[in-house]
Structure formats: C-alpha cells, structure tokens
Short mmCIF file of C-alpha atoms and ligand atoms in Angstrom, two decimals:
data_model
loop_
_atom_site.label_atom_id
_atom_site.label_comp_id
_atom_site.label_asym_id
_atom_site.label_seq_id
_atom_site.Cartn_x
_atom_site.Cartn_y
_atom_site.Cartn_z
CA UNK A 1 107.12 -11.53 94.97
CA UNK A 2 107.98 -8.26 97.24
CA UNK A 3 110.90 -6.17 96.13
CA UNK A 4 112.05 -3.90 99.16
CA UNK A 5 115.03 -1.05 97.91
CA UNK A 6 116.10 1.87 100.40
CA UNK A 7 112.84 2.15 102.27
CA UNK A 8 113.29 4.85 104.71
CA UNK A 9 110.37 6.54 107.06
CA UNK A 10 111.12 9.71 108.99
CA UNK A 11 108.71 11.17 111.51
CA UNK A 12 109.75 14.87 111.32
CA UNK A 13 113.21 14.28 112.78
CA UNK A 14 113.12 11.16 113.84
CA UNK A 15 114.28 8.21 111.75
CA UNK A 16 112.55 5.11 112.01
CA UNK A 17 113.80 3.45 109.00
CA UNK A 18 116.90 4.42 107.75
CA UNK A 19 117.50 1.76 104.79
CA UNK A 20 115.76 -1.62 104.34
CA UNK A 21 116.06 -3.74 101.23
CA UNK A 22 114.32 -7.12 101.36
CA UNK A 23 113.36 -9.88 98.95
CA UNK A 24 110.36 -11.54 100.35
CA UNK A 25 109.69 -15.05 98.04
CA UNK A 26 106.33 -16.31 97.53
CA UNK A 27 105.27 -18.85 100.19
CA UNK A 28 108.29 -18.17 102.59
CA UNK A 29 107.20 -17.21 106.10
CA UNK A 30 109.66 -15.11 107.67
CA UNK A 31 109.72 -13.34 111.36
CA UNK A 32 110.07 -9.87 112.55
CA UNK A 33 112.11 -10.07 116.05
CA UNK A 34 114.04 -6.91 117.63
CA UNK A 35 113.08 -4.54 120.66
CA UNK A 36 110.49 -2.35 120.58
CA UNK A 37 110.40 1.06 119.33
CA UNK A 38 112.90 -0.16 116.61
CA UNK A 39 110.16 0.18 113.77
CA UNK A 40 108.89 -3.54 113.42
CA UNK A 41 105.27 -2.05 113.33
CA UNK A 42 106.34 0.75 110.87
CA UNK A 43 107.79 -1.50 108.44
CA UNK A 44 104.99 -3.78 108.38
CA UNK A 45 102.56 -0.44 108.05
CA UNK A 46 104.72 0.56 105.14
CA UNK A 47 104.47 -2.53 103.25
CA UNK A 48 101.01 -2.30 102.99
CA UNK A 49 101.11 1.67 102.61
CA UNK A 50 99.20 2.64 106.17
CA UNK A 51 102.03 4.53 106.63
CA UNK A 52 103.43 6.62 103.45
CA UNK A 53 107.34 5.65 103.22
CA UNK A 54 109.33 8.70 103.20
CA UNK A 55 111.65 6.72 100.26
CA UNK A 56 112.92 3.96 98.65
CA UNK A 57 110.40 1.87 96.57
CA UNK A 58 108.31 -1.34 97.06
CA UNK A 59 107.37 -3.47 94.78
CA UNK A 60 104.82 -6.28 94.91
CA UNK A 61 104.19 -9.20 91.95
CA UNK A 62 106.01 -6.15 89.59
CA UNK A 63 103.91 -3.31 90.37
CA UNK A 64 105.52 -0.36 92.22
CA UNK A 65 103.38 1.15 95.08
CA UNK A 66 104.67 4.06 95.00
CA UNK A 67 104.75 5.20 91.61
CA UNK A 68 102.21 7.57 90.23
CA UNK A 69 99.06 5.86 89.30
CA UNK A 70 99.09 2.88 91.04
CA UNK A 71 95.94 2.08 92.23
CA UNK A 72 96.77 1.55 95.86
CA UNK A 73 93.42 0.12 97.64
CA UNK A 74 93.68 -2.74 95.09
CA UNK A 75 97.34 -3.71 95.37
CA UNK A 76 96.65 -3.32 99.73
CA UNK A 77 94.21 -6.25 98.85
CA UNK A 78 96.52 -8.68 98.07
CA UNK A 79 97.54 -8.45 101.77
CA UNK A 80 96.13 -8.93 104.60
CA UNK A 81 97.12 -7.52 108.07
CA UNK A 82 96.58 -9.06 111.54
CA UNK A 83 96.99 -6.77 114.09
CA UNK A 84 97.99 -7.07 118.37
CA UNK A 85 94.35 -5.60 119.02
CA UNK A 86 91.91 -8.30 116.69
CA UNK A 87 90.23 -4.54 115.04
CA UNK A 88 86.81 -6.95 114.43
CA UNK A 89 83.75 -4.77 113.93
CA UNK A 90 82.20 -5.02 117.22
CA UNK A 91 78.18 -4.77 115.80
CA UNK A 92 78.86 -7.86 113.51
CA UNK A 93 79.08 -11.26 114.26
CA UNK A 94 82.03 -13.76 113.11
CA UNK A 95 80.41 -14.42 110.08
CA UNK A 96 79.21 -11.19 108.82
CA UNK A 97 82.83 -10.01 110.05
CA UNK A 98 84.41 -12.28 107.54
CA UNK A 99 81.94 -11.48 104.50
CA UNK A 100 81.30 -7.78 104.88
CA UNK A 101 84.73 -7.14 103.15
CA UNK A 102 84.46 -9.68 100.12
CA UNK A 103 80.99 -8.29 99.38
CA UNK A 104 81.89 -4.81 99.28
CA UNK A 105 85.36 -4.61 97.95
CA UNK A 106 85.72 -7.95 96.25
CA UNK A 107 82.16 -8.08 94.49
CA UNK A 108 81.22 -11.77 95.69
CA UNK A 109 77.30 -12.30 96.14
CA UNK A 110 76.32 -13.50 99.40
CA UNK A 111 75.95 -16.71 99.27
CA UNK A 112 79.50 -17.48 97.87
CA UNK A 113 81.10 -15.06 100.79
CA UNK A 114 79.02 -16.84 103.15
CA UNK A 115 80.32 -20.20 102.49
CA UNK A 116 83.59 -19.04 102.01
CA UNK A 117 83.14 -17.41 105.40
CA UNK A 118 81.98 -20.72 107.00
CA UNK A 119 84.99 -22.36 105.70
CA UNK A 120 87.54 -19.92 106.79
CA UNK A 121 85.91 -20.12 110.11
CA UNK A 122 86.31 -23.67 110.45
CA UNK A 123 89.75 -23.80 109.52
CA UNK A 124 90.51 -21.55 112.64
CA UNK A 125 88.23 -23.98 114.29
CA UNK A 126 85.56 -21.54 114.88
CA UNK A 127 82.94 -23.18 113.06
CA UNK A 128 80.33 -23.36 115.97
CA UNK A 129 80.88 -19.53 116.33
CA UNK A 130 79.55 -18.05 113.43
CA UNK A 131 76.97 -16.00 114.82
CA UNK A 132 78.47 -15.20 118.13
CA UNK A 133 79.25 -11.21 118.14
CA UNK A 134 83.22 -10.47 119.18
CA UNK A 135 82.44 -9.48 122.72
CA UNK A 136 80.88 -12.92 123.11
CA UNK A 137 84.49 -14.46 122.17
CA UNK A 138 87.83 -14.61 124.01
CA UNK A 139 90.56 -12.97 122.93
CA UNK A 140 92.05 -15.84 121.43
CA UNK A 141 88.94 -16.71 119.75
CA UNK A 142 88.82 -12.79 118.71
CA UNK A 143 92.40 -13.23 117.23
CA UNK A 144 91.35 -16.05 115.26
CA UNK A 145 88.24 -14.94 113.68
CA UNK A 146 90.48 -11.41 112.45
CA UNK A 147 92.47 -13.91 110.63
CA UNK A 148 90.20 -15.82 109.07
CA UNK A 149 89.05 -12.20 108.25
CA UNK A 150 92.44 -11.69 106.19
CA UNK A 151 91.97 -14.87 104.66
CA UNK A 152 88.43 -13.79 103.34
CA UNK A 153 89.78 -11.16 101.01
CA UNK A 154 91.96 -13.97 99.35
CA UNK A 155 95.43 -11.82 100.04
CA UNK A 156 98.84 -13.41 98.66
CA UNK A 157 100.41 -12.50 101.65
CA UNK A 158 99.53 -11.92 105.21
CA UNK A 159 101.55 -9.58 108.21
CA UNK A 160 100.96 -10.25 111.23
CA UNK A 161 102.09 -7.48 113.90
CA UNK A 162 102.42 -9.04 117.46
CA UNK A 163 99.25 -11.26 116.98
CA UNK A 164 99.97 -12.68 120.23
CA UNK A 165 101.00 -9.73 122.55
CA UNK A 166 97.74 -8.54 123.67
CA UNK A 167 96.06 -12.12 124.87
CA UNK A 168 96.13 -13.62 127.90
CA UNK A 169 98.68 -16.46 127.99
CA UNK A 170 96.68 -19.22 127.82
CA UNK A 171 95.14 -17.93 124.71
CA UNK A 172 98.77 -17.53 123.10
CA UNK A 173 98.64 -21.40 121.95
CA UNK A 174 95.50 -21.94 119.97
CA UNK A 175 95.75 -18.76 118.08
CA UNK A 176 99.92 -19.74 117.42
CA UNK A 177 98.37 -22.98 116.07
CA UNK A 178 95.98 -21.02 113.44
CA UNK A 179 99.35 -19.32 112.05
CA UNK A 180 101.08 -22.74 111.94
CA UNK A 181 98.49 -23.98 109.88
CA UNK A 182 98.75 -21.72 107.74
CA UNK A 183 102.38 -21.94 107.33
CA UNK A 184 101.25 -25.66 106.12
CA UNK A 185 98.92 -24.40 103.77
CA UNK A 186 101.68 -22.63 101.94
CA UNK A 187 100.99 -18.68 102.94
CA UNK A 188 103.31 -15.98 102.29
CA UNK A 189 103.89 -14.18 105.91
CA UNK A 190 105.55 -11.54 107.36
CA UNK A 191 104.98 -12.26 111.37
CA UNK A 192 106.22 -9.50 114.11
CA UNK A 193 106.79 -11.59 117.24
CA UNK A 194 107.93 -12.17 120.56
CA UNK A 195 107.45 -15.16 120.84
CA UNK A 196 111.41 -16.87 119.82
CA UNK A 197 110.49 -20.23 119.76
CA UNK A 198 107.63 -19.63 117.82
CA UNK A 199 109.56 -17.64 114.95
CA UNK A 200 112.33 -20.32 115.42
CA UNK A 201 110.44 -23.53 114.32
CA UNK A 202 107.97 -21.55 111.66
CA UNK A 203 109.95 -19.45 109.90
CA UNK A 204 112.69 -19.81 107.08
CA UNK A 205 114.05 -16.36 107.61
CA UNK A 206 114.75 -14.26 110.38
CA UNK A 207 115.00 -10.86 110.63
CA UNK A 208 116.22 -9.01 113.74
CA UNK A 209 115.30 -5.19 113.26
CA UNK A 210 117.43 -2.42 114.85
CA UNK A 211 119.06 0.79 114.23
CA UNK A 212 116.34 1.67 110.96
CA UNK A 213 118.03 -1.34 109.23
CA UNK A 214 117.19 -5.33 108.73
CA UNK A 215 120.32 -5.29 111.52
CA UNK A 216 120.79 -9.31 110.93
CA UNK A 217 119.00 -11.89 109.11
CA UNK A 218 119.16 -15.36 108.36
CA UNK A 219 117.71 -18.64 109.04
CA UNK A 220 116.72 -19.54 112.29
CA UNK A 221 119.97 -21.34 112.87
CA UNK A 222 121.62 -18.76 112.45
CA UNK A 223 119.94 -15.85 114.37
CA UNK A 224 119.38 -17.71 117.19
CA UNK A 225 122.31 -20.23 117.65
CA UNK A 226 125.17 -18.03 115.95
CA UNK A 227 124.43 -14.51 115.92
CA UNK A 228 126.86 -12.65 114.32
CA UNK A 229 126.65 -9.09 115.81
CA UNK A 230 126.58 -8.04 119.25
CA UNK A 231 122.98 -6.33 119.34
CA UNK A 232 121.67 -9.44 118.05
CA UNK A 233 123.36 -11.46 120.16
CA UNK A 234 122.52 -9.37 123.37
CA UNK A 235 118.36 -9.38 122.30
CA UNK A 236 118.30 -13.20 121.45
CA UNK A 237 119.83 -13.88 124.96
CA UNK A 238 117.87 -10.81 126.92
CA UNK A 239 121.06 -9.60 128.46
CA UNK A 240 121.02 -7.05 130.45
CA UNK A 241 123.86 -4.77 131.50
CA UNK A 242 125.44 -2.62 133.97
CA UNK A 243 127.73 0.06 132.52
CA UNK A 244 130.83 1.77 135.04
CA UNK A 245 133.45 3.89 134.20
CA UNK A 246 136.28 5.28 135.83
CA UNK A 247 138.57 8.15 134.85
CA UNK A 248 141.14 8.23 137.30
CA UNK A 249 142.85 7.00 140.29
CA UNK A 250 140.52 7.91 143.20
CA UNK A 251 137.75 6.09 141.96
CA UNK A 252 135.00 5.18 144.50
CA UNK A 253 135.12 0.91 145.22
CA UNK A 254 132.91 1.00 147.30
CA UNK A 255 130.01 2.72 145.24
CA UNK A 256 131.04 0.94 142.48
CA UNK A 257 130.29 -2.11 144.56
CA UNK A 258 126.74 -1.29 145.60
CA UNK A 259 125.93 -0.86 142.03
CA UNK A 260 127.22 -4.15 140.75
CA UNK A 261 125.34 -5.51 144.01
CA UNK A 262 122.06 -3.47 143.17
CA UNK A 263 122.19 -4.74 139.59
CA UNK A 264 122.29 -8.25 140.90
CA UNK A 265 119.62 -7.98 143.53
CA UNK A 266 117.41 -6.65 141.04
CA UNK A 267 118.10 -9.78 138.80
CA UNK A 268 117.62 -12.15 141.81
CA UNK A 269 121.24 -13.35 141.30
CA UNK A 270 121.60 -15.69 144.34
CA UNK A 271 124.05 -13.48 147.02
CA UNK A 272 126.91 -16.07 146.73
CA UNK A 273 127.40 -15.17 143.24
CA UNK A 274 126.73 -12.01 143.81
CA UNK A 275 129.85 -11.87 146.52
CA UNK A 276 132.10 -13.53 143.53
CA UNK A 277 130.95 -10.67 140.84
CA UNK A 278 131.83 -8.19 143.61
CA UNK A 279 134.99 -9.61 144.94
CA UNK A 280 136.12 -10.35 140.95
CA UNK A 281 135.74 -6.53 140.43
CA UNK A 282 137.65 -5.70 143.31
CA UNK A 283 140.55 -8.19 141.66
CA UNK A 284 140.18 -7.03 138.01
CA UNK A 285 140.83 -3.65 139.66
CA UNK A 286 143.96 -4.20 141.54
CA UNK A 287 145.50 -5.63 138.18
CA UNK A 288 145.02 -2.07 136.07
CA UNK A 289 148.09 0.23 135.36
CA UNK A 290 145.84 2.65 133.91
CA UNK A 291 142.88 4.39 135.60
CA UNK A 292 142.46 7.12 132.67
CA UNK A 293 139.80 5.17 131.00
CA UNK A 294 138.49 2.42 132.34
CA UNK A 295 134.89 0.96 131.07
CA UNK A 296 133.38 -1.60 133.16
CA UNK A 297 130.86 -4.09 132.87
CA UNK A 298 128.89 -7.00 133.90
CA UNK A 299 126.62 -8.69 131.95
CA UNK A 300 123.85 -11.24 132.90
CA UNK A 301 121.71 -13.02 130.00
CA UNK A 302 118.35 -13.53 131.80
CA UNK A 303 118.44 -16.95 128.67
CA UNK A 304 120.69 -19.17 130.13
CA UNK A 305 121.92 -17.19 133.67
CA UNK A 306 125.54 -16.71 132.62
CA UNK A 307 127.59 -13.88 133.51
CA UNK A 308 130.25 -12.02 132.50
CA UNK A 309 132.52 -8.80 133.10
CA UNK A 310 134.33 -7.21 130.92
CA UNK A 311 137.10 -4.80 131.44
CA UNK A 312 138.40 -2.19 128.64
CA UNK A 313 141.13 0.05 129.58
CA UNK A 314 143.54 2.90 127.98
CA UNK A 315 146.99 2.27 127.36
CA UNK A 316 149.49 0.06 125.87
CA UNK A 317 148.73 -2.97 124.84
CA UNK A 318 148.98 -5.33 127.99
CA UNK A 319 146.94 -8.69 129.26
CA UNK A 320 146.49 -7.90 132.98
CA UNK A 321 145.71 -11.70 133.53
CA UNK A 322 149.42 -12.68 131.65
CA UNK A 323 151.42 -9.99 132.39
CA UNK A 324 151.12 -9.16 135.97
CA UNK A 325 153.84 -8.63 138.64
CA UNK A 326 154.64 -10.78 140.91
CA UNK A 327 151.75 -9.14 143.82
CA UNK A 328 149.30 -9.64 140.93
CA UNK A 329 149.92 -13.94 141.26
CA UNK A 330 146.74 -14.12 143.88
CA UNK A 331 144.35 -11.79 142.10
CA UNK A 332 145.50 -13.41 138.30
CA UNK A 333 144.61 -17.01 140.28
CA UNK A 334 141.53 -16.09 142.05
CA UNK A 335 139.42 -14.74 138.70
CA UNK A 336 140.81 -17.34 136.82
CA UNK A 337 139.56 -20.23 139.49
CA UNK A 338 136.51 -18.23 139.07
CA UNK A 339 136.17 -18.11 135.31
CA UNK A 340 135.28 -20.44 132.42
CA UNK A 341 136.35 -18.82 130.14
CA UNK A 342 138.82 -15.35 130.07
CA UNK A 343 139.19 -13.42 126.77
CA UNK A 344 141.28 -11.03 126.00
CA UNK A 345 142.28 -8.32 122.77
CA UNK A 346 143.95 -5.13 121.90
CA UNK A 347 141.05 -3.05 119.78
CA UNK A 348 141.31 0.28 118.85
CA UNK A 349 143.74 1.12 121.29
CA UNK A 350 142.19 -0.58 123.78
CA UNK A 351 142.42 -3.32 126.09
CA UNK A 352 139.41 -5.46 126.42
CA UNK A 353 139.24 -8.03 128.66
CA UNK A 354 135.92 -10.67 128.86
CA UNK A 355 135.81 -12.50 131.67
CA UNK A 356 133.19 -15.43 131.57
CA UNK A 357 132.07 -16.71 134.99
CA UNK A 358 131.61 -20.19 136.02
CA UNK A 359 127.70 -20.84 136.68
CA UNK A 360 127.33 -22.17 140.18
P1 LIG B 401 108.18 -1.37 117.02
O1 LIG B 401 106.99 -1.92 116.33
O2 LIG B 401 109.48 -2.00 116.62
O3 LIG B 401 108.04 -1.36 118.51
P2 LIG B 401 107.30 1.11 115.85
O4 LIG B 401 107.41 0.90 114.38
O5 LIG B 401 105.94 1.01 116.44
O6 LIG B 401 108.33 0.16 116.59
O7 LIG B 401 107.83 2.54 116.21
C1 LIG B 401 109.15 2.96 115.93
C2 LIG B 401 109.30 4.40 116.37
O8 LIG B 401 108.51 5.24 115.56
C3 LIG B 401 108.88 4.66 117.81
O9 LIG B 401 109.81 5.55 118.38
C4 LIG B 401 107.54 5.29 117.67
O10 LIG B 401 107.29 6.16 118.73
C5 LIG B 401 107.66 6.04 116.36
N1 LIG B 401 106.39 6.18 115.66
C6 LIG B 401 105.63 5.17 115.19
N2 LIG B 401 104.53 5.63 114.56
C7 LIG B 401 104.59 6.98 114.65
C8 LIG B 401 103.75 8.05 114.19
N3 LIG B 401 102.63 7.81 113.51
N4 LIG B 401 104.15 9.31 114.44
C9 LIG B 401 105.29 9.56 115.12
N5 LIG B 401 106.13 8.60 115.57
C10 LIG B 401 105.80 7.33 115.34
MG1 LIG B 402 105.24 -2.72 117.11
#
C-alpha cells in the first residue's frame, strides 16, 4: 500500500532523516517508538507531505507523491493525521467538527455527513456530545472527537503522532481504547508512541527510530524482548548511564567516586548498593595493567533496576578477572561474589569487561 525508498529530510544542515525505506501493508498497524528529537514527527509529516522530503520517493496505492503532477491535496486525503494537540476548530461543535471537512473537500450533502458524523461519534463513544463545543470536552474527549474527525474523510490510513502525550493520565486509557478499536476494525496505522505496552500488544511491527534511519524493526517480540542493537536495547529498558575515563596513572578515585555516588543518588539507588557500585570500582581498578585508556561505566535500566559496569581498557589482550596475580585473588573474589553475571571480550583492540550486578 505505502512504498517508502531513501526518504531523507534535511533542515539546512541538519539531517533528520538520513535514509528510510519502508513497506507499510494495508491493514497492518505498526508503532513509531525512539527518543525524541530523532524525527518520529518528521517522518510521519513527510508521509503525508506537511513537510516536503528533501529525497527519496513515496509511494501510496501506486501513485508517487512526489512526482510532477500529482495532485497532492487529494492523495493527503486518503490519510488522516491525529496529532499530540487534538487541532479541533474551537468555534464548532463535535459534530460540525466532523462534517465541515466531508462537505467541503469530499462533496457529501449534509445530511449524509451528518449521519456519518453521528456514527463516527458514537463509535468513539461520544454520541451524547455532538453539540458540545471542544472547550466544553476533556482532553481525552477532545482526542477522541479529532479522530473520529480522521475517520470522517474516509482515509485508508491513519498516523497518529503522540496521541496520548499531551492528556492528563487518566485520560490516556479511554482515548488508547478508541485506537484499539480501530485496530479491530481493520485500519491501516502508523502510531508515534510512548506508551510501550501499548505499541507492544497493538501493533504487528515495530519500528524504533534513531540516527535518520528505521534503526531496528520487527515484531513486538522482537523489539522489546530481543533487541538486537545496543541503542535499541538501551531505549526499550530506559537505561541511563554514567560515562568515566581515565588516561593515566594518577587518576583521581576519589572524584571518580562521588560521581558514580552522585549518579546513584540521583537514581534513588538505595545507599547499600550504592556502597557495592563504589567499592566494585575501586576493585575493577586495582586489577588494570593499563591506565592509558581506560573507559568506565555504570549502567542502571530504570525497567527492571539492574546494574551493570563495564570496564574497556588499552592493551593486550588480557581478562583481569582470569588472569590476575596472586594480590589480585581478593579483588577477582569480591566482584565476582558480587556479580551475576561477568562478561568479558577482546574488540578492536580492546578489552571490555561487563560486569552484571546481583539485584539486592
Ligand atoms: P521526534 O518527533 O522524534 O521527537 P522531530 O521529527 O520532531 O523528532 O524532530 C527531529 C529534529 O528535527 C529535531 O532536532 C527538531 O528540532 C528538528 N526539526 C523538526 N521540524 C523542524 C523544522 N520545521 N525546522 C527545523 N528543524 C526542525
Ligand atoms: Mg515528535
């Protein structure tokens, strides 16, 4: 249904999208996920040509947007876009919301938009709101009514970007609910979201977004259970990180130290497991050879609270935690008591050393 080759969108220098290619089936629902800023929004605004793509070529039921002479407002018709902030028109009410678009664009006398519009408004379960103007809704109701909006102009496929972000979060459910039924009803969608379990049980596809590419995709099994790549697998289980390097001998422990502890104060790491990150450190430390390039650091996935340090370092390739002397016994036994799990490889000339710690 949507061909997808090379798209690329530059904003003067900066790249947004750098090379997307996508197939998009008709009736598969797939989600957006990645951090922000990584062009989610963009891609969505080129699909339906709010924002001119800078190349590549899209191409929807066989027709190219972006060739010469293709009548653009009527391909943009056969979707329909949901945005974060509902966009009603704030003078109408729900109804005249949902018909004013039909009778203009689409032709349709009133009375056939009208009960159209009724319809549309009940499926969202809205039905006792038809006259109500937007500020007389909540946002969830707001939400609800813009997608029965979409629906209105009959569009083969409807993007969604964020249509949950900007509600308050007891408002998050009913309009979630709205989508779901019309995953049921057999609706092509393209759905930017936050919300992972959402995008988990809904969708067939997955796409995580990152560096101007589709980064990773796959089914929902996949993405979230078994990411393959590290970016993926460091957004899916919010880590966050704490980077230290040292380049030589008379590195500073102690400040090193404070930063690991700040780090873990500012996660609200209990202070017992913040002593062991410390203290492990301190070990991994006195087990180097070679201080010319050392990378530390400690990871913490705010998903499921584990924690881990890792420890790359120049040289030849050694395993600090196998090949040790004999002083190195009590350090090599202390992190290991303290890990679940130690990994270690030689990578582009490069120790690397992940140590996995025990949860409490
Ligand atoms: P996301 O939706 O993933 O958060 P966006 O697609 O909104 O990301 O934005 C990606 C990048 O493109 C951001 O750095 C943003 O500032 C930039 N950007 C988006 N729209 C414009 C624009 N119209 N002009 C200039 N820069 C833009
Ligand atoms: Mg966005």
């Amino acid at each position: 249904m949507i061909h997808v080759r090379n798209l690329s969108k530059h904003f003067g220098d900066l790249v947004v999208l750098k090379d997307v290619s996508v197939d998009i089936s008709k009736g598969e629902v797939i989600s957006v996920i990645g951090p922000s800023g990584t062009g989610k929004s963009t891609f969505l605004r080129c699909l339906n040509l709010l924002e001119t793509p800078t190349g590549g070529s899209i191409e929807i039921d066989g027709i190219p947007l972006l060739a010469k002479g293709t009548h653009v407002p009527k391909v943009r018709q056969k979707m329909g876009m949901v945005f974060q902030s509902f966009n009603l028109y704030h003078h109408l009410t729900a109804i005249e919301n949902l018909t004013i678009g039909p009778i203009r664009l689409l032709g349709r006398n009133k009375a056939d938009a009208q009960k159209k519009g009724m319809e549309l408004l009940k499926l969202v379960g809205l039905g006792k709101k038809a006259d109500s103007f937007p500020d007389e809704l909540s946002g969830g109701q707001q939400q609800r009514v813009a997608i029965a909006r979409c629906m209105a102009m009959d569009p083969e496929i409807l993007l969604f970007d964020e249509p949950t972000s900007a509600l308050d979060p007891t408002m998050v459910s009913e309009v979630l609910a709205v989508i779901r039924r019309l995953v049921r009803e057999g609706m092509t969608m393209v759905i930017v979201t936050h919300e992972m379990e959402f995008a988990r049980n809904i969708s067939r596809r997955v796409f995580y977004m990152d560096e101007g590419i589709i980064y990773e995709e796959g089914t929902p099994v996949q993405v979230f259970d078994n990411p393959q790549k590290e970016k993926t697998r460091a957004f899916i289980h919010r880590i966050r990180s704490l980077e230290q390097r040292i380049t030589g001998t008379d590195y500073d422990l102690y400040a090193l130290q404070a930063e690991m502890e700040a780090f873990c104060d500012k996660h609200m790491l209990p202070k017992k497991v913040t002593g062991h990150v410390v203290h492990m450190a301190e070990e991994l430390l006195l087990l180097q050879r070679d201080f010319t390039n050392i990378r530390l650091s400690l990871s913490y996935s705010e998903k499921d609270g584990s924690l881990a340090i890792g420890c790359e370092s120049a040289g030849a390739p050694r395993n600090p935690l196998e090949e040790g002397s004999e002083e190195d016994e009590i350090a090599i036994r202390l992190i290991k008591a303290r890990c679940s799990a130690t990994e270690y490889r030689y990578e582009d000339g490069k120790n690397v050393l992940m140590l996995r710690m025990k949860g409490e």
